[in-house]
PDB file of C-alpha atoms in Angstrom:
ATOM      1  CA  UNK A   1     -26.653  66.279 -65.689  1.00  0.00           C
ATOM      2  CA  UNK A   2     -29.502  64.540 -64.041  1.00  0.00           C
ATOM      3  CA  UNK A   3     -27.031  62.596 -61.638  1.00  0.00           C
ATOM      4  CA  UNK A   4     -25.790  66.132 -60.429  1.00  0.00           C
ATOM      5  CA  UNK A   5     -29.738  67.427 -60.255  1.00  0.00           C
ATOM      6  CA  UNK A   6     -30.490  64.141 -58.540  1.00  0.00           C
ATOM      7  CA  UNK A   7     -27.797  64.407 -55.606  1.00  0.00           C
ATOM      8  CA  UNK A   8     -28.469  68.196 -55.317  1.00  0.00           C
ATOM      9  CA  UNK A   9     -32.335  67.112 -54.213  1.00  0.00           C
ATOM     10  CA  UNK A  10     -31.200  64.364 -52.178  1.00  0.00           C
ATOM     11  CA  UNK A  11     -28.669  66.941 -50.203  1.00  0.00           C
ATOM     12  CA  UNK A  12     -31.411  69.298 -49.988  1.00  0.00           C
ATOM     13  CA  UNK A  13     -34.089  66.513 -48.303  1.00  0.00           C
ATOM     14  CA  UNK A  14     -31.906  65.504 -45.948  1.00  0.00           C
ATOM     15  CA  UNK A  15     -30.832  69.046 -44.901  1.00  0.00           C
ATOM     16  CA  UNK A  16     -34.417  69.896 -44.766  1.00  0.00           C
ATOM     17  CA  UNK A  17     -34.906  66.950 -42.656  1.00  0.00           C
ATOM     18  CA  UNK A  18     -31.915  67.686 -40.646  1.00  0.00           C
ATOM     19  CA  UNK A  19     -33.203  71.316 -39.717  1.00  0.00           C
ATOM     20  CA  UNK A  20     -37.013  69.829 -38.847  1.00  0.00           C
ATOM     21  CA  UNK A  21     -35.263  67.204 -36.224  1.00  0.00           C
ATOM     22  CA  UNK A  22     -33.252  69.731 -34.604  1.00  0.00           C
ATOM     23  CA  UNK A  23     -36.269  72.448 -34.385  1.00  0.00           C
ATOM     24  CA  UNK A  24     -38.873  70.195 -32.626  1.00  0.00           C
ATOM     25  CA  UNK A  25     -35.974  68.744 -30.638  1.00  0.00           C
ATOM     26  CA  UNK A  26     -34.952  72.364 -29.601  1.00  0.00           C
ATOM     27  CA  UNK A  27     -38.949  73.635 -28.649  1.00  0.00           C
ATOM     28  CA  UNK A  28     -39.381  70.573 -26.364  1.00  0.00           C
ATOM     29  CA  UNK A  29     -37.640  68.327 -24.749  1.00  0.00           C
ATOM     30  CA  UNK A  30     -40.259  65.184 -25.079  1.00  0.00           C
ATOM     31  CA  UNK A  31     -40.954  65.557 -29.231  1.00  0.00           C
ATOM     32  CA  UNK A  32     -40.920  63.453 -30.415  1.00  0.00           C
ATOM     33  CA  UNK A  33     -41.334  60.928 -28.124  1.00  0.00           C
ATOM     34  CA  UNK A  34     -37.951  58.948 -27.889  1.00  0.00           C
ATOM     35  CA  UNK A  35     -37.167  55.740 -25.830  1.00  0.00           C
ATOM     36  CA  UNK A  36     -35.344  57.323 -22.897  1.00  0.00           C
ATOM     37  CA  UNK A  37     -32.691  54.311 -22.996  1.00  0.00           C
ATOM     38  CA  UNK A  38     -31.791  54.562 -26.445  1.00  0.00           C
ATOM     39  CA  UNK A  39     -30.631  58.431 -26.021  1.00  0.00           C
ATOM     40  CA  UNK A  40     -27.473  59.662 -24.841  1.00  0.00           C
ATOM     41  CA  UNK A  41     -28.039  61.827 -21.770  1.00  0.00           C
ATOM     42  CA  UNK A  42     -25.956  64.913 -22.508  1.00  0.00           C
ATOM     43  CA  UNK A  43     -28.678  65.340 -25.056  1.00  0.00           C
ATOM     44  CA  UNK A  44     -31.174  64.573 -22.972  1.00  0.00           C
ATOM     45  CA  UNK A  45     -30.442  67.143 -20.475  1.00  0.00           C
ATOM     46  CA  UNK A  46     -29.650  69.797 -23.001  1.00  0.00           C
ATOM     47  CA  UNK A  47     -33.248  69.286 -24.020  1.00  0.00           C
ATOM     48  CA  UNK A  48     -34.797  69.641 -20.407  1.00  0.00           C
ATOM     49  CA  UNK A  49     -32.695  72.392 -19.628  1.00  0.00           C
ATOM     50  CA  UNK A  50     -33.055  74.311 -22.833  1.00  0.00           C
ATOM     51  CA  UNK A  51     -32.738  78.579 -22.268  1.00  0.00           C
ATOM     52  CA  UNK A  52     -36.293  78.047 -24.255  1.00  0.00           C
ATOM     53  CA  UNK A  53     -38.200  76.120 -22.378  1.00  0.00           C
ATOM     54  CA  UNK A  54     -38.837  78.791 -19.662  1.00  0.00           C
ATOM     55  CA  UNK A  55     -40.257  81.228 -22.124  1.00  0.00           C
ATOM     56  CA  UNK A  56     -42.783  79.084 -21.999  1.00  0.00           C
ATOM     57  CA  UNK A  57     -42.805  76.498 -19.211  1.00  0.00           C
ATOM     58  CA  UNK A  58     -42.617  79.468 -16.744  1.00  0.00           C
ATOM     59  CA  UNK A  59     -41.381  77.636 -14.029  1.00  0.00           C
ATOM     60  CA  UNK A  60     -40.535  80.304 -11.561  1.00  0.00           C
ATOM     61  CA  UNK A  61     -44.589  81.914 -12.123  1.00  0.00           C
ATOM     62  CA  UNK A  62     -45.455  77.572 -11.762  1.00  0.00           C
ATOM     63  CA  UNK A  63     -43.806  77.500  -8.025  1.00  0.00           C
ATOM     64  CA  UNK A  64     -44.696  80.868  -7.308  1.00  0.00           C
ATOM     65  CA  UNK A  65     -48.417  79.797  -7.590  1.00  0.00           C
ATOM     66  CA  UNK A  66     -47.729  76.768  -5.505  1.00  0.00           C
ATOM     67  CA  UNK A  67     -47.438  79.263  -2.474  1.00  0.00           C
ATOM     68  CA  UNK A  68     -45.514  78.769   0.693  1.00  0.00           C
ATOM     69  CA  UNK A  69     -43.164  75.689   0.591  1.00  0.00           C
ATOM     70  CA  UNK A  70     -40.879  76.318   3.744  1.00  0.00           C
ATOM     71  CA  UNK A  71     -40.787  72.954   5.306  1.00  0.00           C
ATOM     72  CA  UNK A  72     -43.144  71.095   3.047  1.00  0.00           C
ATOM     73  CA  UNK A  73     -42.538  68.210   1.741  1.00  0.00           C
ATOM     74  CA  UNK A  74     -42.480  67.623  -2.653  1.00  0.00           C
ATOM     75  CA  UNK A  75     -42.149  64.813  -4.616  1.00  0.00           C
ATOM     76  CA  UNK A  76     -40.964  65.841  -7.931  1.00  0.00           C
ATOM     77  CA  UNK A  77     -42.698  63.343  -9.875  1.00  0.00           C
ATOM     78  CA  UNK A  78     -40.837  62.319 -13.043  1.00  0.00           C
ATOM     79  CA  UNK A  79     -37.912  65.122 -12.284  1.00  0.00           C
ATOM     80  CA  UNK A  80     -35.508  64.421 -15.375  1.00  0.00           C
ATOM     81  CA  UNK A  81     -32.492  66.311 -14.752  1.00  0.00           C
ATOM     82  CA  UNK A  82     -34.128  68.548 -12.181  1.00  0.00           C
ATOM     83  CA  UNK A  83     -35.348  71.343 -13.625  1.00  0.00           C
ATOM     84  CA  UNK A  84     -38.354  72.023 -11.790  1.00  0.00           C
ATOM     85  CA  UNK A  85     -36.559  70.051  -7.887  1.00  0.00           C
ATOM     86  CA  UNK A  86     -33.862  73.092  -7.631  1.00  0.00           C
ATOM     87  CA  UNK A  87     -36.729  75.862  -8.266  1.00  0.00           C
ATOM     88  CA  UNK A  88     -39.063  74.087  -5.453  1.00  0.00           C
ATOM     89  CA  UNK A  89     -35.898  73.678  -3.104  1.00  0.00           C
ATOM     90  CA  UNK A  90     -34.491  76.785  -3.265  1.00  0.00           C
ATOM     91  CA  UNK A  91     -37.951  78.334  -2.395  1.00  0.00           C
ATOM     92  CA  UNK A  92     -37.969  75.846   0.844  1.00  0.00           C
ATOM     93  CA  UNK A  93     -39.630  72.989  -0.128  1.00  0.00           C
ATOM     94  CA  UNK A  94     -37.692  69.235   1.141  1.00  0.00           C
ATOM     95  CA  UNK A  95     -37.838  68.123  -2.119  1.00  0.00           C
ATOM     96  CA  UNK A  96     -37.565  64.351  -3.471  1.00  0.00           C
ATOM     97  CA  UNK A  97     -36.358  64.177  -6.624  1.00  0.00           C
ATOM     98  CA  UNK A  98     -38.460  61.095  -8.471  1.00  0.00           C
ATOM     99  CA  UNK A  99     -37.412  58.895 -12.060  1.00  0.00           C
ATOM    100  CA  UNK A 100     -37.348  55.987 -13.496  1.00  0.00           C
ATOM    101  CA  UNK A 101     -34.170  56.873 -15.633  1.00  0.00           C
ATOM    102  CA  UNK A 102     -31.671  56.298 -12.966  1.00  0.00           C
ATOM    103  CA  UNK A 103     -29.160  58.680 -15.070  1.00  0.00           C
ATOM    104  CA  UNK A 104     -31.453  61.465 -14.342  1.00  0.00           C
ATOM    105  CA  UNK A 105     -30.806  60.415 -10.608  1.00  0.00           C
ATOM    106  CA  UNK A 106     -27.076  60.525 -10.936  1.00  0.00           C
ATOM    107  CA  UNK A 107     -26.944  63.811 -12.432  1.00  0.00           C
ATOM    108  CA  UNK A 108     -29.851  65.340  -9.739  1.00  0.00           C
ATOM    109  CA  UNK A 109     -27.191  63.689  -7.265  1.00  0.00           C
ATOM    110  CA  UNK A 110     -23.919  65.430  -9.079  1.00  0.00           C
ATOM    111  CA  UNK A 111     -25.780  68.942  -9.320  1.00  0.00           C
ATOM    112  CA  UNK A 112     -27.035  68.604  -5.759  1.00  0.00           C
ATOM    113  CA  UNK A 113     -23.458  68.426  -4.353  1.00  0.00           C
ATOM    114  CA  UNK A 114     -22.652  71.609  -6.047  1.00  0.00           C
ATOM    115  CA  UNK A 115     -25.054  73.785  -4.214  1.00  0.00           C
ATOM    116  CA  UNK A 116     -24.723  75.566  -1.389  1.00  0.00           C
ATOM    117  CA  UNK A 117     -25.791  73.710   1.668  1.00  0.00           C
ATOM    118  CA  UNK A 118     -29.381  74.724   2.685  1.00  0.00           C
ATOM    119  CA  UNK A 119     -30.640  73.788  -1.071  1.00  0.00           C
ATOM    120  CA  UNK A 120     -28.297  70.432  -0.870  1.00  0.00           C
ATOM    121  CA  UNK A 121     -29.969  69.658   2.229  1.00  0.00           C
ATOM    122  CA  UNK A 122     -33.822  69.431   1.171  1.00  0.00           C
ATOM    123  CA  UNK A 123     -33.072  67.235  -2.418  1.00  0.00           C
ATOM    124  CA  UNK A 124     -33.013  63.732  -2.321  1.00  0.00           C
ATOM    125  CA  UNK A 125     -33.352  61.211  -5.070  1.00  0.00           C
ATOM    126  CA  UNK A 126     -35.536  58.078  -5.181  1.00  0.00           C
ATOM    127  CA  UNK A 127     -35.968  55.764  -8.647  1.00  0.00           C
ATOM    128  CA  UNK A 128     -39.663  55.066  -9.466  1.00  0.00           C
ATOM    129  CA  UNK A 129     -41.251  52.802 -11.963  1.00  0.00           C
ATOM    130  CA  UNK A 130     -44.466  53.804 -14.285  1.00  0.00           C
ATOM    131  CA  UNK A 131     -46.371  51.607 -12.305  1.00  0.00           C
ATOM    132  CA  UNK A 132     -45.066  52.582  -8.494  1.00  0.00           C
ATOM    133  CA  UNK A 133     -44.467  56.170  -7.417  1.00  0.00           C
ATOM    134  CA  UNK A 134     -42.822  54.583  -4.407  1.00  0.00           C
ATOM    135  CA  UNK A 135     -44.435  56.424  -1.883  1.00  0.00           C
ATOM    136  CA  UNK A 136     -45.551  55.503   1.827  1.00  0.00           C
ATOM    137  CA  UNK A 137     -48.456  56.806   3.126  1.00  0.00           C
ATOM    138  CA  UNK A 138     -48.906  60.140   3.832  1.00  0.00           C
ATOM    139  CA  UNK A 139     -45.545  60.794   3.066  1.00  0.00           C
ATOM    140  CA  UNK A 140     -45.625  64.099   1.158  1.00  0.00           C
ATOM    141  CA  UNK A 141     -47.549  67.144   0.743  1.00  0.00           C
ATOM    142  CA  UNK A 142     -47.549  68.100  -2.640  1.00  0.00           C
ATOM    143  CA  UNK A 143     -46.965  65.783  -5.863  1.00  0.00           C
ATOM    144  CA  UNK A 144     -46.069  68.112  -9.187  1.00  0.00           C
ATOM    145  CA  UNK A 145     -46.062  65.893 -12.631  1.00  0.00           C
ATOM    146  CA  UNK A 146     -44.963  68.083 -14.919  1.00  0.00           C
ATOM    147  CA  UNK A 147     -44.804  66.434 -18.653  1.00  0.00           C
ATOM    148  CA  UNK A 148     -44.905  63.344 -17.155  1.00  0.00           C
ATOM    149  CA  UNK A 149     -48.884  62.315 -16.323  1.00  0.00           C
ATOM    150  CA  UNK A 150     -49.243  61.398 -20.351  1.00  0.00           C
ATOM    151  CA  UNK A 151     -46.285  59.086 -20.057  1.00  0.00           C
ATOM    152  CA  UNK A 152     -48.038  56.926 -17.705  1.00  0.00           C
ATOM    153  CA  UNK A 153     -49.694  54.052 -19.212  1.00  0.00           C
ATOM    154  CA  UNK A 154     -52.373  52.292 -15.905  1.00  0.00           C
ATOM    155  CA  UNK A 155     -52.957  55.926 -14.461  1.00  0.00           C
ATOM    156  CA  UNK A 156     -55.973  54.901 -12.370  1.00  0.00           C
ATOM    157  CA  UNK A 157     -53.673  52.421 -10.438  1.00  0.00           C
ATOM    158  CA  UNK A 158     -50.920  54.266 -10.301  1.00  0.00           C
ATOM    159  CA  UNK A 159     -52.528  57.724  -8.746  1.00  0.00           C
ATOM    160  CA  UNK A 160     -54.414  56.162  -6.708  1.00  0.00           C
ATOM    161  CA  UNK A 161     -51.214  55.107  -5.395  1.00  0.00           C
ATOM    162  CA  UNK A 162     -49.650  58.873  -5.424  1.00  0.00           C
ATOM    163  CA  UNK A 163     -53.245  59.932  -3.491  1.00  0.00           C
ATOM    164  CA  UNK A 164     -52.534  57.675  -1.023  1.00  0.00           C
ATOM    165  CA  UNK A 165     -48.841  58.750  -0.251  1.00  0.00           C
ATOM    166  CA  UNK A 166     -50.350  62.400   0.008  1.00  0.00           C
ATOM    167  CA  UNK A 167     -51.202  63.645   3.488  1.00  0.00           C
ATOM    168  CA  UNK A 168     -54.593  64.538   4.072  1.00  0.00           C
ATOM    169  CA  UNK A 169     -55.289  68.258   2.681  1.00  0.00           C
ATOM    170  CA  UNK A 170     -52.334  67.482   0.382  1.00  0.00           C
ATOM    171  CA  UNK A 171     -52.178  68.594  -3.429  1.00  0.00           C
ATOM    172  CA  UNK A 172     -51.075  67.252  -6.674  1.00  0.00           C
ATOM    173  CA  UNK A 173     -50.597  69.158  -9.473  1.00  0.00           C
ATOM    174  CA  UNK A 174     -50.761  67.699 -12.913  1.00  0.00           C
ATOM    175  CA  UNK A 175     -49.214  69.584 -15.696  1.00  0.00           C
ATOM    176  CA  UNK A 176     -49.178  68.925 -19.350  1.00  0.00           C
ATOM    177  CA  UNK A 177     -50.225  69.580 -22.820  1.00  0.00           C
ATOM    178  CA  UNK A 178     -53.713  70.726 -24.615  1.00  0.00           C
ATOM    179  CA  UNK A 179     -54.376  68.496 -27.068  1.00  0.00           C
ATOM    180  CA  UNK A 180     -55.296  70.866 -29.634  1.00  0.00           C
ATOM    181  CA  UNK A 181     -52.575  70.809 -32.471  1.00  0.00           C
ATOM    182  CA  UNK A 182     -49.875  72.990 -31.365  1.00  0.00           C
ATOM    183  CA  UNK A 183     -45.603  73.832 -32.041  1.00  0.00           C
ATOM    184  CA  UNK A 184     -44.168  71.776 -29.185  1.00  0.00           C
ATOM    185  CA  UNK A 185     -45.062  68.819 -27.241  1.00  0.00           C
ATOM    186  CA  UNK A 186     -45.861  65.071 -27.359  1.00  0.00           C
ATOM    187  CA  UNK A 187     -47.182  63.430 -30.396  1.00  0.00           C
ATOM    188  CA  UNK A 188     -50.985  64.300 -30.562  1.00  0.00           C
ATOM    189  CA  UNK A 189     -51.759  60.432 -30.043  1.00  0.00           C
ATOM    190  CA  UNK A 190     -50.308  60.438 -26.418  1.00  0.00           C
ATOM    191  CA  UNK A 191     -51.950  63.871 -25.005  1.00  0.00           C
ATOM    192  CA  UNK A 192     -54.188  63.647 -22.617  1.00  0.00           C
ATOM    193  CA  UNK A 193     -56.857  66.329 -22.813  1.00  0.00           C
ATOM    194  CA  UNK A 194     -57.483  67.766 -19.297  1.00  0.00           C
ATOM    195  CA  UNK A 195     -60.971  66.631 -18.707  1.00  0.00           C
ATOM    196  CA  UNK A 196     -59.864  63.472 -18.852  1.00  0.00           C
ATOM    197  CA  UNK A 197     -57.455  63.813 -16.631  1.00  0.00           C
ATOM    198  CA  UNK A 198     -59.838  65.107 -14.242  1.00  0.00           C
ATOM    199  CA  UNK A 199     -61.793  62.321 -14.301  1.00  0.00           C
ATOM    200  CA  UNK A 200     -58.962  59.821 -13.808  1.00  0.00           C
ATOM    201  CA  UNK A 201     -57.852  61.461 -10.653  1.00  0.00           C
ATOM    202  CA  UNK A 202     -61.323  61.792  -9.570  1.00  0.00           C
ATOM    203  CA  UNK A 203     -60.742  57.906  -9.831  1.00  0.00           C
ATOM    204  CA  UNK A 204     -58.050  57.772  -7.968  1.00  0.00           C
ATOM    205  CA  UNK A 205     -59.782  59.510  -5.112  1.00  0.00           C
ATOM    206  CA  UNK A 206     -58.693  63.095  -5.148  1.00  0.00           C
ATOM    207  CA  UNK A 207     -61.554  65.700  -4.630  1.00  0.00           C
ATOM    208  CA  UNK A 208     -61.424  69.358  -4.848  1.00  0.00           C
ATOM    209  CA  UNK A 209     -60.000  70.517  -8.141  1.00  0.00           C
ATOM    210  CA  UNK A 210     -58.700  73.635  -9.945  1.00  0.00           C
ATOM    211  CA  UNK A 211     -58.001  74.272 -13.657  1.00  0.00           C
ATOM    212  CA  UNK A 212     -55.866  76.640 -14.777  1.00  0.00           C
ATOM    213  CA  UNK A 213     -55.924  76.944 -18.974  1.00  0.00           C
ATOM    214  CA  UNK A 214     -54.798  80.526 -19.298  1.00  0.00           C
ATOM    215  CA  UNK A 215     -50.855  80.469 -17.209  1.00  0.00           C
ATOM    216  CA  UNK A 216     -49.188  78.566 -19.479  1.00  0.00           C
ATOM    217  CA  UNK A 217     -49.689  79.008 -23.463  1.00  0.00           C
ATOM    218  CA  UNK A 218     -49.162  75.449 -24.530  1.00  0.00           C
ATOM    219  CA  UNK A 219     -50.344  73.582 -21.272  1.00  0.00           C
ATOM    220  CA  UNK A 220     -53.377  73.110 -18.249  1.00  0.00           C
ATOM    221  CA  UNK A 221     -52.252  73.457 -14.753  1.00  0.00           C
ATOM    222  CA  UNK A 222     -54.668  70.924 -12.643  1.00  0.00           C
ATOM    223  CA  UNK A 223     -54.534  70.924  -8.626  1.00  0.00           C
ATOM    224  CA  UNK A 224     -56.346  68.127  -6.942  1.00  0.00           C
ATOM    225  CA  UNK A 225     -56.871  67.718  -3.114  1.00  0.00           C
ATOM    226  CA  UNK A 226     -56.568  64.704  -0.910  1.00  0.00           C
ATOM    227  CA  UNK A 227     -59.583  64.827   1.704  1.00  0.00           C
TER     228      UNK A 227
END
């Protein structure tokens, strides 16, 4: 009797643990925080590309607000599987699709030759490091980070670096997770709260900035300027 009661709990835990993996997993594709090499990448792109995440990433309100991208120029910074590089190309940005995961690259590369030729023709790939965004000077006009600017450990290097491969009146936009307690997102210990962000790109040399706490329920939407 108190075997059976004993492997009826233990089923139970590890159902109930089971359930609590899959949910977070399912709400966002970062939490928890895994190693990207030790994950398979089917899963890893079901995550970023979950039918969920635009209930509440918005990313077609995100480029919208990014205004007229015919013939700019976008680094994708910390793309993943693309999610936000088709959006920005298809409304006529040349985008360059940015990662350090070089299986993100090779599945950009495999979606890219699947669409039709105008959108095919402004994405590009181009592997990154966290401490080199790999850019030349004045080489783009926008940088987007979206879910990516926590990940990066020496941010004052490493933005000064993306300000200086912005051109002059050039934007980046920054876009991640309050740090208030909240369903989805990175462990607490790794947010970034957005006034410090702020100051770290103020750092880096951008001026100019706008905050935007109210788009997005879970996240801040930060645009800083290059003089």
């Amino acid at each position: 009797m108190i075997m059976r009661s004993l492997t009826a709990f233990i089923l139970c835990f590890t159902c109930l643990l089971a359930w609590g993996q899959f949910d977070t997993a399912t709400l966002y594709p970062s939490a928890p925080e895994p190693q990207v090499d030790t994950l398979d990448l089917k899963h890893l792109i079901a995550q970023e590309e979950d039918p969920q995440r635009e209930a509440w990433q918005r990313p077609d309100t995100v480029v919208a607000m990014l205004g007229d991208l015919n013939g700019l120029t976008v680094m994708d910074l910390g793309c993943g599987s693309g999610y936000f590089s088709f959006r920005l190309a298809d409304a006529g940005a040349n985008v360059i699709c940015a990662d350090a995961d070089e299986r993100f690259l090779d599945h950009v590369e495999t979606k890219r030759s699947r669409m039709p030729g105008g959108i095919k023709e402004r994405i590009s790939t181009r592997h990154v490091s966290k401490v080199d965004p790999s850019l030349s000077p004045g080489e783009v006009d926008i940088v987007i980070a979206v879910n990516t600017y926590h990940r990066i450990d020496d941010r004052a290097d490493y933005f000064a670096a993306v300000h200086d491969g912005i051109r002059s009146g050039g934007r980046l936009i920054v876009i991640d997770h309050h740090v208030e307690e909240q369903p989805l997102g990175p462990p607490s210990e790794m947010k970034v709260a957005y006034h410090t962000v702020l100051e770290e790109l103020y750092q880096a040399g951008f001026i100019r900035s706008r905050v935007d706490n109210s788009t997005l329920p879970y996240q801040y939407i930060i645009t800083v300027w290059r003089q």
